Every structure is written in structure tokens, then in C-alpha cells.
N, CA and C atoms as an extended XYZ file, in Angstrom:
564
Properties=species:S:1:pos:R:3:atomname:S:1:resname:S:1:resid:I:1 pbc="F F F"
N         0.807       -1.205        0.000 N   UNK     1
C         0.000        0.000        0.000 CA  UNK     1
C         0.848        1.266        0.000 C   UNK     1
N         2.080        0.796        0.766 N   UNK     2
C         2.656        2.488        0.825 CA  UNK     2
C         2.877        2.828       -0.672 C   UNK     2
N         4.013        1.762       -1.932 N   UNK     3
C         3.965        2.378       -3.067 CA  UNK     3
C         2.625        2.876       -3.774 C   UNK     3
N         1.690        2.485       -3.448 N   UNK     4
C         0.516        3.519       -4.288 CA  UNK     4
C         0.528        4.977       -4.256 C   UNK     4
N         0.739        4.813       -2.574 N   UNK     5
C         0.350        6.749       -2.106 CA  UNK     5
C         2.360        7.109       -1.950 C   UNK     5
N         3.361        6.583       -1.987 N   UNK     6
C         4.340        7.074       -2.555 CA  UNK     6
C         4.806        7.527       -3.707 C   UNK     6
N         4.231        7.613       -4.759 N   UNK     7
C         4.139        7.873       -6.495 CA  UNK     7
C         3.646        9.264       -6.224 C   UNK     7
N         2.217        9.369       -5.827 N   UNK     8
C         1.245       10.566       -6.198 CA  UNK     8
C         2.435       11.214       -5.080 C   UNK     8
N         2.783       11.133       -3.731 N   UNK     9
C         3.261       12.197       -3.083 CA  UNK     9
C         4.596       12.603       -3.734 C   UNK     9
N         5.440       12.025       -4.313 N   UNK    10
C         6.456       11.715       -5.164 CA  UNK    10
C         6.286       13.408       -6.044 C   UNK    10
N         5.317       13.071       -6.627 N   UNK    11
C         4.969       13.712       -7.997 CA  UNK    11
C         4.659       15.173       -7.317 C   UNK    11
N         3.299       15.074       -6.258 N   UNK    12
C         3.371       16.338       -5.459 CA  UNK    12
C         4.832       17.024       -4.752 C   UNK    12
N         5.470       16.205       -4.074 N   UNK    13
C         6.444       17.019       -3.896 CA  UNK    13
C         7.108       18.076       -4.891 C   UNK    13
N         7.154       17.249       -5.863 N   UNK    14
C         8.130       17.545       -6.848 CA  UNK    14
C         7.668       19.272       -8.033 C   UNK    14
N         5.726       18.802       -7.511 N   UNK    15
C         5.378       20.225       -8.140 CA  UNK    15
C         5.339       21.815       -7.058 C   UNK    15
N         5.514       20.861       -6.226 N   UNK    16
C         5.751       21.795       -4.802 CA  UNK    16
C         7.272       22.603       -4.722 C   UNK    16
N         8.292       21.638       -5.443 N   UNK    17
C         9.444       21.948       -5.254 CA  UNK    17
C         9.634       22.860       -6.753 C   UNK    17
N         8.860       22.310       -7.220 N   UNK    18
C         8.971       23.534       -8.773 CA  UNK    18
C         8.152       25.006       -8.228 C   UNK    18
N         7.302       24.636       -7.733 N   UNK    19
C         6.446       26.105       -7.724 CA  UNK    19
C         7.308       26.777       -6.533 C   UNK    19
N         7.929       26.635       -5.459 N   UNK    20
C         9.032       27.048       -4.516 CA  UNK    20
C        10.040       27.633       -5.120 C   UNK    20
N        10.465       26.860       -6.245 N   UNK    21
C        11.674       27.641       -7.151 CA  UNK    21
C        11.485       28.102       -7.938 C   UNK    21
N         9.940       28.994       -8.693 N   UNK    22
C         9.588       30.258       -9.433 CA  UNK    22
C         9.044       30.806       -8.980 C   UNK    22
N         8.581       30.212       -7.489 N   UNK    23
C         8.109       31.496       -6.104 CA  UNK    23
C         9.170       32.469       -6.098 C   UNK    23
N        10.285       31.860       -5.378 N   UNK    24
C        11.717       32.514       -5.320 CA  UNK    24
C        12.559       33.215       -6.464 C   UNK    24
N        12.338       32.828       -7.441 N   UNK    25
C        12.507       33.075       -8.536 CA  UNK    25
C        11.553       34.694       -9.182 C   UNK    25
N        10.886       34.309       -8.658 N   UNK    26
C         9.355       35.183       -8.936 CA  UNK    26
C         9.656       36.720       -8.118 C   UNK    26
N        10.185       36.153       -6.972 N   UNK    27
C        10.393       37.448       -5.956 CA  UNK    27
C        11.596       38.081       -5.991 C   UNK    27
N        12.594       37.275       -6.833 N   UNK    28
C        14.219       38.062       -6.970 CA  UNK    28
C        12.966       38.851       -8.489 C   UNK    28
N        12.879       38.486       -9.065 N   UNK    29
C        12.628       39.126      -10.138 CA  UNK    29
C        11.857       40.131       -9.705 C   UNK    29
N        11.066       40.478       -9.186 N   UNK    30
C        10.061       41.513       -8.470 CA  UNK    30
C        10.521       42.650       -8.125 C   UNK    30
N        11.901       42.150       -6.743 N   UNK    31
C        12.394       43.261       -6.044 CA  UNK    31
C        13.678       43.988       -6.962 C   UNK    31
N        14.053       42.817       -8.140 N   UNK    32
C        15.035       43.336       -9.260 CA  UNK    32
C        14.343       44.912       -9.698 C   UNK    32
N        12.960       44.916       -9.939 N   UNK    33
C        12.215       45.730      -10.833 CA  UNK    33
C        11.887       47.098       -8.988 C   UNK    33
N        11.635       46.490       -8.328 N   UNK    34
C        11.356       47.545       -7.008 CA  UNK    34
C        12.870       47.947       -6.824 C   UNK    34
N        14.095       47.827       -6.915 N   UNK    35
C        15.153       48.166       -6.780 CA  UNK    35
C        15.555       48.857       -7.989 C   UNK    35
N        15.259       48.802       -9.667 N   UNK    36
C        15.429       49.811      -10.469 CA  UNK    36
C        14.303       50.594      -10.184 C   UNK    36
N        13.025       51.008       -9.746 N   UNK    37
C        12.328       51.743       -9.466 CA  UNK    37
C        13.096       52.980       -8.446 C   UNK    37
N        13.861       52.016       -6.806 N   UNK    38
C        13.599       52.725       -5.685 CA  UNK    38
C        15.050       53.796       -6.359 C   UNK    38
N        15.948       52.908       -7.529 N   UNK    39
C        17.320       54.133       -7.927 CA  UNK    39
C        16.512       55.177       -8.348 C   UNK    39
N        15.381       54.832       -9.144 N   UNK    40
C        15.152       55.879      -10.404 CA  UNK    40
C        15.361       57.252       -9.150 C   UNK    40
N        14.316       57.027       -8.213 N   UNK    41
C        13.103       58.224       -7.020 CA  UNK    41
C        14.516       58.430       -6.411 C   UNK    41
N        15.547       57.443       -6.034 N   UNK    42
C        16.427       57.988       -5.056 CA  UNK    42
C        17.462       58.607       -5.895 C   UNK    42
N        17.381       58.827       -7.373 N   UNK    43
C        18.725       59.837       -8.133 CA  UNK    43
C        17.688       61.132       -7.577 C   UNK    43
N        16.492       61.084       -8.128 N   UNK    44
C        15.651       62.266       -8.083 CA  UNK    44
C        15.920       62.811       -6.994 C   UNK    44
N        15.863       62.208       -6.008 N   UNK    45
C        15.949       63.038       -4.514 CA  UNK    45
C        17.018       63.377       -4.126 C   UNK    45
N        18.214       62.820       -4.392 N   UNK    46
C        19.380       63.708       -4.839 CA  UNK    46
C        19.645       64.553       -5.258 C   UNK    46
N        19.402       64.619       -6.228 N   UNK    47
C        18.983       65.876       -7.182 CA  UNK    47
C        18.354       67.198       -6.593 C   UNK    47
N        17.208       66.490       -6.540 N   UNK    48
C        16.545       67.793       -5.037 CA  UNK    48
C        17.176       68.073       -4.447 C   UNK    48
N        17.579       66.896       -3.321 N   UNK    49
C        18.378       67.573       -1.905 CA  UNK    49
C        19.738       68.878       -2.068 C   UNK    49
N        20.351       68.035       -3.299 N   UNK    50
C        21.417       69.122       -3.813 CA  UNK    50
C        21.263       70.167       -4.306 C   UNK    50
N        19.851       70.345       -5.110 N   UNK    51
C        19.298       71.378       -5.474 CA  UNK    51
C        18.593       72.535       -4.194 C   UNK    51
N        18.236       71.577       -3.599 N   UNK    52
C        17.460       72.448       -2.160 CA  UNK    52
C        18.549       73.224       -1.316 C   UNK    52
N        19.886       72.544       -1.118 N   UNK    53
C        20.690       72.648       -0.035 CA  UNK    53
C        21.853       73.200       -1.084 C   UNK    53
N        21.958       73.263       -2.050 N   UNK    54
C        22.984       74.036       -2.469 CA  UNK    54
C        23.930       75.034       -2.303 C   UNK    54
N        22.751       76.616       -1.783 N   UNK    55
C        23.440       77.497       -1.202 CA  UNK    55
C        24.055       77.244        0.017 C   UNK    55
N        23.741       76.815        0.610 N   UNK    56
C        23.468       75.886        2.217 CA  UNK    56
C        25.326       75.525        2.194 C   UNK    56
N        25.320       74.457        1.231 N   UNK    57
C        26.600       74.023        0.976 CA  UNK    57
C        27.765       74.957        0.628 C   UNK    57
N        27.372       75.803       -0.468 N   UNK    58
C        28.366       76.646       -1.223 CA  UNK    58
C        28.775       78.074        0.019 C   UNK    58
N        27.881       78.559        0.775 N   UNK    59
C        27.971       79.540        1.734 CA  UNK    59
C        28.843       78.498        2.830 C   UNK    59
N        28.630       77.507        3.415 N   UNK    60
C        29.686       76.838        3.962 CA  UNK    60
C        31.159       76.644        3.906 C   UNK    60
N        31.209       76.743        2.398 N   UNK    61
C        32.754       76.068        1.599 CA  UNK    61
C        33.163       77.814        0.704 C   UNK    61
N        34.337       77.973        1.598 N   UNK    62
C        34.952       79.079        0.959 CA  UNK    62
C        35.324       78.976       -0.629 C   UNK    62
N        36.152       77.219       -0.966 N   UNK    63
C        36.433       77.184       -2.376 CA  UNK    63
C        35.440       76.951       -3.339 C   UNK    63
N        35.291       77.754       -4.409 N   UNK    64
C        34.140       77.792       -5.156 CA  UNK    64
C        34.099       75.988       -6.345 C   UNK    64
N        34.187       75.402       -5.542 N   UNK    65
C        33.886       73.938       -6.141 CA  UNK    65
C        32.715       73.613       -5.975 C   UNK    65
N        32.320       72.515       -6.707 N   UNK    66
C        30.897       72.090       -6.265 CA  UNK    66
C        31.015       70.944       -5.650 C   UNK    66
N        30.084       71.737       -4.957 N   UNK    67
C        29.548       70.606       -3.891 CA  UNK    67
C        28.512       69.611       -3.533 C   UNK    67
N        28.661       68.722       -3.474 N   UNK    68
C        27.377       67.359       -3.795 CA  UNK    68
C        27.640       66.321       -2.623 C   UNK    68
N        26.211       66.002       -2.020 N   UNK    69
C        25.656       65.454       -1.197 CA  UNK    69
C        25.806       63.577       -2.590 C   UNK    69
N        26.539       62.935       -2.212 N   UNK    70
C        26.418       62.049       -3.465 CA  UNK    70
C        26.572       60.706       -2.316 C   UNK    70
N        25.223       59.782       -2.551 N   UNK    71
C        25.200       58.490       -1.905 CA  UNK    71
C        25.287       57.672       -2.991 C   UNK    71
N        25.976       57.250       -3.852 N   UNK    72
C        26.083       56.811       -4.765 CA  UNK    72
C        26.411       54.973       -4.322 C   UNK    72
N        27.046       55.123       -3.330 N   UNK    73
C        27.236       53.736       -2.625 CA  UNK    73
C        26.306       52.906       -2.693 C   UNK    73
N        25.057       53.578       -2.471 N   UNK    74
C        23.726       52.927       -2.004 CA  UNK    74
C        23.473       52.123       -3.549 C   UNK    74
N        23.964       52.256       -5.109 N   UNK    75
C        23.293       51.865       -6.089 CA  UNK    75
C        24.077       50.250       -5.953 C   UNK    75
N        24.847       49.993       -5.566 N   UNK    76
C        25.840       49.040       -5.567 CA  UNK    76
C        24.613       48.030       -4.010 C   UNK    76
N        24.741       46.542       -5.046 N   UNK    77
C        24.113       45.795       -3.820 CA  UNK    77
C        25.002       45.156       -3.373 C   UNK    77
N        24.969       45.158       -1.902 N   UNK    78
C        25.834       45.061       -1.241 CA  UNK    78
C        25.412       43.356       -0.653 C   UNK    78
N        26.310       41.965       -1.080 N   UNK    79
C        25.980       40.902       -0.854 CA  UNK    79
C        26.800       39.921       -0.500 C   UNK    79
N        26.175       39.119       -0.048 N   UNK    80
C        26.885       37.806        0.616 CA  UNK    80
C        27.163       36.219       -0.394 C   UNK    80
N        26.639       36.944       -1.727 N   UNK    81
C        26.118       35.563       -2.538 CA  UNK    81
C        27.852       35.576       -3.083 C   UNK    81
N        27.740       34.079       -3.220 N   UNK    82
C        29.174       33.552       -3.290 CA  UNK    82
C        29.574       33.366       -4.524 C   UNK    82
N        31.079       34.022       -4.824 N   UNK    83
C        31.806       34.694       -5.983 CA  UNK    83
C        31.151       33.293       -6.652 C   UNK    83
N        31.776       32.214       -6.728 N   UNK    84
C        31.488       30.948       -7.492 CA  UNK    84
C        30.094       31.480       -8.536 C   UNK    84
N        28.986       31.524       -7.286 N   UNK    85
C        27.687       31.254       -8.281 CA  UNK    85
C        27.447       33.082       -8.908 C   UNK    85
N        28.356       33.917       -9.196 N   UNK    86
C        28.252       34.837      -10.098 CA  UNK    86
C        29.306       34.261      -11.482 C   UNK    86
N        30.233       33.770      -10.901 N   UNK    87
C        31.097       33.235      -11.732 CA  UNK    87
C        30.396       32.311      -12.950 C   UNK    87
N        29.161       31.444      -12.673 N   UNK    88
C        28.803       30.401      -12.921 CA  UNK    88
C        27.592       31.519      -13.651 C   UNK    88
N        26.842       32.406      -13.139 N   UNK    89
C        25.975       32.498      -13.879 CA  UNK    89
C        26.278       33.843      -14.764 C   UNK    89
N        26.973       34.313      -14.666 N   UNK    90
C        27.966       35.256      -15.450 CA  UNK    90
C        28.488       34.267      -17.007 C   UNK    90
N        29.359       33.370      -16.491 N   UNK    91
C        29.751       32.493      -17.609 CA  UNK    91
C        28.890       31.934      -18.705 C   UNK    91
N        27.509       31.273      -18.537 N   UNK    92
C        26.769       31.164      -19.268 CA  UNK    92
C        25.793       32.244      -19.812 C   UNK    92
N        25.626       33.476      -19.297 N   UNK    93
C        25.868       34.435      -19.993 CA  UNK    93
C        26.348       35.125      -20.744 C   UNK    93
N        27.719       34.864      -20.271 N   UNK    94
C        28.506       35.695      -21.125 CA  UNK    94
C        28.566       34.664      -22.594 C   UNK    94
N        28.525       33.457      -22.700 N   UNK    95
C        28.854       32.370      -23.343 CA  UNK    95
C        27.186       32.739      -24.690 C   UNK    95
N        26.495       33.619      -24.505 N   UNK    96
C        25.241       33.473      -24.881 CA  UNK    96
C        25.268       35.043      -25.648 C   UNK    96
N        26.011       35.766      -25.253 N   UNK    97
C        25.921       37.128      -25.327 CA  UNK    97
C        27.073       37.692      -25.978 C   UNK    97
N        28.366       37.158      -25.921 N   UNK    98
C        29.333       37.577      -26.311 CA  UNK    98
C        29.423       37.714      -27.986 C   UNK    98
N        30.118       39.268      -28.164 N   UNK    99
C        29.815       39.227      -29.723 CA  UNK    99
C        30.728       38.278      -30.577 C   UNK    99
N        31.628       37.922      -29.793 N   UNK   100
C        32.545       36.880      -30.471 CA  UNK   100
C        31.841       35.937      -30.755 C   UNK   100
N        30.946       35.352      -30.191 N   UNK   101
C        30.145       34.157      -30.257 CA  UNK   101
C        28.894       34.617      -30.993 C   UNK   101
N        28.613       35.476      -31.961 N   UNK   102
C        27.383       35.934      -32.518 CA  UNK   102
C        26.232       36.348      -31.149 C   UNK   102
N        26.965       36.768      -30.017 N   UNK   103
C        25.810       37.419      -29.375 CA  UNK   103
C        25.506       38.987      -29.128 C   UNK   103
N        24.485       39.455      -28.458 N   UNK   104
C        24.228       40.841      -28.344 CA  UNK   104
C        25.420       42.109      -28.076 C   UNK   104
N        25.535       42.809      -28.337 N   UNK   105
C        27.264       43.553      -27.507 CA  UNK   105
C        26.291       44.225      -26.287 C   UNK   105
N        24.664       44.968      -26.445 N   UNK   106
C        24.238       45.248      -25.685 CA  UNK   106
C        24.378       44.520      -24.205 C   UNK   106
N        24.021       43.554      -24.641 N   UNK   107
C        23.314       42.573      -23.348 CA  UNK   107
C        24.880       42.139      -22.814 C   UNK   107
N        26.118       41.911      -24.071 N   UNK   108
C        27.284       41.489      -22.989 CA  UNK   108
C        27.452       42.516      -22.226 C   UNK   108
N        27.282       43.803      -22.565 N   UNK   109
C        27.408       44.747      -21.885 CA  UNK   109
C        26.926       45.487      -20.654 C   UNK   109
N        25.594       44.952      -20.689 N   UNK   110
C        24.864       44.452      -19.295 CA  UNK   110
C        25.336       43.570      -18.253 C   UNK   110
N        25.546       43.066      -18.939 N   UNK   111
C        25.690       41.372      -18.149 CA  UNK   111
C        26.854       42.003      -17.453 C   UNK   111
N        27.831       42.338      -18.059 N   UNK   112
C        29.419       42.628      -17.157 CA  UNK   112
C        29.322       43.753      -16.382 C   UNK   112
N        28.056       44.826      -16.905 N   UNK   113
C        27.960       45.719      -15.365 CA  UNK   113
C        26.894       45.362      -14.306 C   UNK   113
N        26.228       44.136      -14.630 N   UNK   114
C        25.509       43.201      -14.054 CA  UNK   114
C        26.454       42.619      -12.714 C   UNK   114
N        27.367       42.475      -13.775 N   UNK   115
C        28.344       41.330      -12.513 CA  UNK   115
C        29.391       42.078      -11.698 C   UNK   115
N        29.706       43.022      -12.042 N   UNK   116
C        30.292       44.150      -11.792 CA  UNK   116
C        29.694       44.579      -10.267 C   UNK   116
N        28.499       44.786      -10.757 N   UNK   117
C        27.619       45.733       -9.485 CA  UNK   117
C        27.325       44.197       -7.904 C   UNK   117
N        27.491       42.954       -9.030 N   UNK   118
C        26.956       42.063       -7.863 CA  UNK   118
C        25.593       41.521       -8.321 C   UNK   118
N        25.026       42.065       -9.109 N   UNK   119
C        23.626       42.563       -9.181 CA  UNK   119
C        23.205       40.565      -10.228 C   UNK   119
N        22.870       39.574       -8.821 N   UNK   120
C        22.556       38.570       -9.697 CA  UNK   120
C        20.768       38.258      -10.295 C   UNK   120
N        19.995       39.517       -9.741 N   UNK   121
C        18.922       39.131      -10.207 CA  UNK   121
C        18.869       39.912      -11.591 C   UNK   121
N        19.932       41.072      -12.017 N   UNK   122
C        19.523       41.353      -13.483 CA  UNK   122
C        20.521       40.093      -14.287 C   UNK   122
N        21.340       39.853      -13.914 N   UNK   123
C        22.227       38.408      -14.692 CA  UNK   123
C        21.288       37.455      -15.062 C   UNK   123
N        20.520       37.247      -14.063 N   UNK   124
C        19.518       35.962      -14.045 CA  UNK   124
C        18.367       36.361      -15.249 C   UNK   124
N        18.140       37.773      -15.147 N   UNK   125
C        16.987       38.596      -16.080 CA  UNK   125
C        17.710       38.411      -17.431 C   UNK   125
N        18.898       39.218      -17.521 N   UNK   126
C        19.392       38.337      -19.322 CA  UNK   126
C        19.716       37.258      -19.910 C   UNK   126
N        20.075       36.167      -18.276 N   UNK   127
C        20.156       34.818      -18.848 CA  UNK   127
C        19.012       34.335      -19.176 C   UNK   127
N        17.481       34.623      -18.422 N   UNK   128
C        16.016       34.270      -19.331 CA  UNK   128
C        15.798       34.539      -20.643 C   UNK   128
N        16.474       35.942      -20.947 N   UNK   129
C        15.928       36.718      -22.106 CA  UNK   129
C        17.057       36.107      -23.046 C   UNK   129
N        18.513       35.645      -23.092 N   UNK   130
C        19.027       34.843      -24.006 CA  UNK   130
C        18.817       33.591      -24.027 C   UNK   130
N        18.257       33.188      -23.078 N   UNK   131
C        17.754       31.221      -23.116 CA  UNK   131
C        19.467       31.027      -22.258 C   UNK   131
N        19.616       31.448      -21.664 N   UNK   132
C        21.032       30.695      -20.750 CA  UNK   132
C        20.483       29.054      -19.601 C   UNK   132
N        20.247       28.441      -19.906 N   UNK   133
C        20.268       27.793      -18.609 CA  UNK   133
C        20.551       27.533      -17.419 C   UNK   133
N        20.053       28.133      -16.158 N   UNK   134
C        20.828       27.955      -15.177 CA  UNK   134
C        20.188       26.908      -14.546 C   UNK   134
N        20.636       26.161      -13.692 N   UNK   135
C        20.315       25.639      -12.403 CA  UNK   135
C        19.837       25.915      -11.529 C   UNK   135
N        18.628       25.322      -11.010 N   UNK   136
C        17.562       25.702       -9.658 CA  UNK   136
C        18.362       24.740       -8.523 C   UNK   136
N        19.468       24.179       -8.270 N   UNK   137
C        20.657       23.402       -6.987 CA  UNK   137
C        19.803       24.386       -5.444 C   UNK   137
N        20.112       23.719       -4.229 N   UNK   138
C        19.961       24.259       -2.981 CA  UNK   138
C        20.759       24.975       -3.118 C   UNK   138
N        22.094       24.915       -3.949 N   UNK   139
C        22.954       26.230       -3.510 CA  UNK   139
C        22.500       27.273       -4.306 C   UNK   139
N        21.819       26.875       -5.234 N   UNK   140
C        21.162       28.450       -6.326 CA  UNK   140
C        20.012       29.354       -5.497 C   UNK   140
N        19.111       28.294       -4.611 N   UNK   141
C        18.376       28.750       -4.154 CA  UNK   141
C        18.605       29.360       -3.257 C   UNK   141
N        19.965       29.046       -2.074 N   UNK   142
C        20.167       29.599       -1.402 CA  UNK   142
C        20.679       31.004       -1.540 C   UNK   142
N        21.594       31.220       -2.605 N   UNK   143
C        21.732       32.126       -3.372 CA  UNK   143
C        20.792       32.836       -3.510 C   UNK   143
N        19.898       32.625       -4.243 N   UNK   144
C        18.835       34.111       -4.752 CA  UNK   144
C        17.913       34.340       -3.333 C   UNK   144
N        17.878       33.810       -2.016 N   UNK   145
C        17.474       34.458       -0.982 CA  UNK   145
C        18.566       35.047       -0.272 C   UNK   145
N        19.956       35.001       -0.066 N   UNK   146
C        20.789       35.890        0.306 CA  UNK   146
C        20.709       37.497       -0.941 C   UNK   146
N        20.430       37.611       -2.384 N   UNK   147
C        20.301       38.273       -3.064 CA  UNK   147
C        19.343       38.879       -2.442 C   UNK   147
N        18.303       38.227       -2.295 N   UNK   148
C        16.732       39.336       -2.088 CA  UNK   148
C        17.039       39.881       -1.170 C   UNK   148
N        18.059       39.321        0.162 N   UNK   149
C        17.922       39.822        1.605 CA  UNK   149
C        19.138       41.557        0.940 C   UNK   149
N        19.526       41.045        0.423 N   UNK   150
C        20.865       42.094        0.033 CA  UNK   150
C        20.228       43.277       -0.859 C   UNK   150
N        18.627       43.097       -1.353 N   UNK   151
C        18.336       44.071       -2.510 CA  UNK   151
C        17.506       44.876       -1.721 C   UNK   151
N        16.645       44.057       -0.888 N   UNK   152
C        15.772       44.533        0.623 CA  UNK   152
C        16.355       45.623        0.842 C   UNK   152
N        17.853       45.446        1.489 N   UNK   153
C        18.413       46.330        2.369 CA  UNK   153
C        18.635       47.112        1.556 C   UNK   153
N        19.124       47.336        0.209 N   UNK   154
C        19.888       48.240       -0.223 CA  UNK   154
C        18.589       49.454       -0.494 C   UNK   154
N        17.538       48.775       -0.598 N   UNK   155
C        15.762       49.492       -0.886 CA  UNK   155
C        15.917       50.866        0.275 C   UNK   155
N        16.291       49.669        1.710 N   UNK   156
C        15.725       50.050        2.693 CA  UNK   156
C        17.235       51.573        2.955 C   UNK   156
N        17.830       51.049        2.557 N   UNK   157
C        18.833       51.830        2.953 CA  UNK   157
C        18.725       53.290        2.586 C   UNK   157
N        18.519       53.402        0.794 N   UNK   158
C        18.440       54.369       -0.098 CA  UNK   158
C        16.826       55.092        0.430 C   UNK   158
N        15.821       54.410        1.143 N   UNK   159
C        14.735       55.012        1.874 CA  UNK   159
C        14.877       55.714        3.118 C   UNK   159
N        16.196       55.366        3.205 N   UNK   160
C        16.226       55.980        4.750 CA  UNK   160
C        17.545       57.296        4.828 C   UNK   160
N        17.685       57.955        3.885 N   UNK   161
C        18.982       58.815        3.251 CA  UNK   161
C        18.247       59.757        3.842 C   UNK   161
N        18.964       60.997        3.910 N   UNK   162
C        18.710       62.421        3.956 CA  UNK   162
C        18.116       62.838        2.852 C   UNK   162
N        18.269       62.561        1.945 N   UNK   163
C        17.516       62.968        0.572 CA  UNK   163
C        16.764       62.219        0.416 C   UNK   163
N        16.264       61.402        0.452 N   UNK   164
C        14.902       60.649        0.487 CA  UNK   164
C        14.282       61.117        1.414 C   UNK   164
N        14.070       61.514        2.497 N   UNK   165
C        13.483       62.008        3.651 CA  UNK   165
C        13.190       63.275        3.490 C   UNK   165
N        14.195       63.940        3.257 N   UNK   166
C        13.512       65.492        2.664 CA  UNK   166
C        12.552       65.492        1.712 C   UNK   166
N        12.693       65.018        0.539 N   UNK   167
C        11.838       64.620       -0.342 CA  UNK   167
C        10.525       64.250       -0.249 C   UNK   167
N        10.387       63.458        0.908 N   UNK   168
C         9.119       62.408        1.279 CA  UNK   168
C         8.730       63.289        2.454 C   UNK   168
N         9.114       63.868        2.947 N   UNK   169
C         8.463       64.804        4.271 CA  UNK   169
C         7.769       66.102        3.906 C   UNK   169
N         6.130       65.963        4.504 N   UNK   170
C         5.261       66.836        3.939 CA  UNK   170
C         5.775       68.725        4.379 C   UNK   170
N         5.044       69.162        3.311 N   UNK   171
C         6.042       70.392        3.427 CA  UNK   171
C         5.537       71.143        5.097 C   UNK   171
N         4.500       70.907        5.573 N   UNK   172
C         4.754       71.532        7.006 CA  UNK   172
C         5.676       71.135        7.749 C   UNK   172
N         6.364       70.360        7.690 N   UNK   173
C         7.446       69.676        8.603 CA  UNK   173
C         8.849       70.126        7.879 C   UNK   173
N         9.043       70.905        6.604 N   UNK   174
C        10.470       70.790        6.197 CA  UNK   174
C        10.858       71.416        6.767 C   UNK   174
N        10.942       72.618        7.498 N   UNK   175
C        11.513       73.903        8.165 CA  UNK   175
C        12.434       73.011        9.601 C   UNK   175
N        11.727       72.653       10.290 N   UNK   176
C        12.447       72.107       11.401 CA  UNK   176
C        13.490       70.682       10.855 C   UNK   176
N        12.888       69.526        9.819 N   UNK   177
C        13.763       68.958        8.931 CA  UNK   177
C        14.853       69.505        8.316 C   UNK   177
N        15.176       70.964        7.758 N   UNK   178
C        16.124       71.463        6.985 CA  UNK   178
C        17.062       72.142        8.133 C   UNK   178
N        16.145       72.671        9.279 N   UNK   179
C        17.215       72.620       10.624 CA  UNK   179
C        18.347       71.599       11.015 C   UNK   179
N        17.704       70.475       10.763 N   UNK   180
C        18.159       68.847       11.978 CA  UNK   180
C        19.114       68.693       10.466 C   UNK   180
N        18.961       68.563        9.300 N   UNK   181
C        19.958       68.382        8.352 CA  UNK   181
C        21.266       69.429        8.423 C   UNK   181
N        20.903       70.713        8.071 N   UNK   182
C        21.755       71.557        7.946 CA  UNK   182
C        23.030       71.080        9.640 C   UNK   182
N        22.493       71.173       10.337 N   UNK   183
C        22.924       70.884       11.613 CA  UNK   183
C        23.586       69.271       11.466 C   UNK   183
N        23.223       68.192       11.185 N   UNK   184
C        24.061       67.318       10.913 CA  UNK   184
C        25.167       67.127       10.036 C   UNK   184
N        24.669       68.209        8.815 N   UNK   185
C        25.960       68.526        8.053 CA  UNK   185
C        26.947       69.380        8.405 C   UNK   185
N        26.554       70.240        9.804 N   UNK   186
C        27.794       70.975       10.138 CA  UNK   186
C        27.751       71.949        9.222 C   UNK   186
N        26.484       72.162        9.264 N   UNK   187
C        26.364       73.816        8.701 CA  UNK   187
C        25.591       75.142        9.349 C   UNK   187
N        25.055       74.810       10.316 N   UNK   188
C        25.011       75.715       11.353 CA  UNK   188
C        25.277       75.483       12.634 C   UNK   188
């Protein structure tokens, strides 16, 4: 009796273990697209903040250089996923893309500031869009949840800037906000 109901659970597992790995799959790809979103709003608010605080800055600084509030750090995801599996999914990328090999120069060109930045959920995004094959392994999977935890933060990070906050804080509140800034920058 057990092989009867060992087959069907067999088979369930196995669609359980597929739909788990385009769940995960599903959600690197998601926060890939909420993380080019949160750069677009957080260049903008840069922009602002430097635009807002400009004089602010330049009346501070005797030498007439410019001066910029630049978190640029924050575009870079900052991760734990292991050199190997960029190596690995970089390679069949690149193997798909390279113009030597009749592939895109665009997309190699992605791909290497893809790998560059760390950034394995857009790698993973051009290895779909060239047909690369990768591997769904426990270590892949483990992989693209150290990624998400690493894209999270970098969200959370670039939300929590001085220029994002100015930006996002309703205008009755900027006056005492442009106080507590100016004052952390050591400008009054």
C-alpha cells in the first residue's frame, strides 16, 4: 500500500518543489524591478536635496567647487552571494551574449555591469531573455534568498537617506527637517 500513495506524493512534492523555485525566482525578479524603481526616485531626490541645499553648501565652503551630497554607494548591492555562483551564472551568460560568439554587444554589456555591481537578479533577467540555462541546486536557491535579503536592504537603505526624507516629508514639517539636516551637516 505504501507504493501507491508514494508515487502521487512523489509527484506532489516535486510540483511543490517547482512552484518554490519560481516562487523565489518570482520574488528576486520583483524586487530586481522595485530596486530599479527605488534608484530611479532615489537619483531624483538627490537631485533635489542638492538642489534644495545648495546654497546651504556653497555659503559653507569658501572654495568655489561644487559641492554634492552624493550616496552613490547605495546603487551598488551590497551581498553575501558567493563569488562561485556569479562566476557560474555570469559564464553562461557571457557564453550566450558575447559578440565573439554571434551574441548581443548590448546585453554582454549588461551582463558585465551586471556582474560588476553584484547585481545577480539582473544576470539571471538576461540569462532568461538569451535562453542561458541555469540551475535551480539548494545552492542556487540559497543564493537568490541571500540576493533578495541584500536588494531589501539596499531598498531600505536608499529610503532611509537624507535625501529621500527630505523629499518624502510633507512640506509643514520641512523647516524644522532642513534645521536637523543643515545641523548634521555641520552647517550651522
Amino acid at each position: 500500500n505504501i507504493g501507491i500513495f508514494s508515487r502521487p506524493f512523489i509527484l506532489i512534492y516535486m510540483d511543490l518543489e517547482s512552484i518554490q523555485n519560481k516562487k523565489i525566482r518570482n520574488q528576486l525578479r520583483y524586487l530586481q524591478l522595485e530596486l530599479e524603481e527605488t534608484k530611479i526616485i532615489y537619483q531624483n531626490c538627490l537631485d533635489t536635496f542638492n538642489n534644495d541645499f545648495r546654497t546651504y553648501m556653497l555659503d559653507s565652503n569658501p572654495e568655489p567647487t561644487e559641492v554634492k551630497v552624493s550616496e552613490d554607494n547605495n546603487l551598488k548591492i551590497n551581498t553575501e552571494v558567493d563569488d562561485d555562483t556569479f562566476k557560474q551564472v555570469y559564464r553562461k551568460v557571457a557564453g550566450k551574449t558575447h559578440p565573439d560568439k554571434g551574441g548581443d554587444d548590448e546585453k554582454f554589456k549588461e551582463a558585465n555591469e551586471a556582474n560588476k555591481k553584484k547585481d545577480l537578479g539582473k544576470l539571471l533577467d538576461i540569462a532568461d531573455e538569451v535562453g542561458a540555462e541555469i540551475l535551480l541546486d539548494d545552492k542556487m536557491i540559497s543564493e537568490f534568498k541571500k540576493q533578495i535579503t541584500a536588494i531589501v536592504g539596499n531598498i531600505e537603505t536608499m529610503k532611509t537617506t537624507m535625501a529621500w526624507t527630505w523629499v518624502h516629508t510633507p512640506a509643514d514639517n520641512k523647516e524644522p527637517l532642513k534645521e536637523y539636516i543643515l545641523h548634521q551637516l555641520g552647517m550651522i
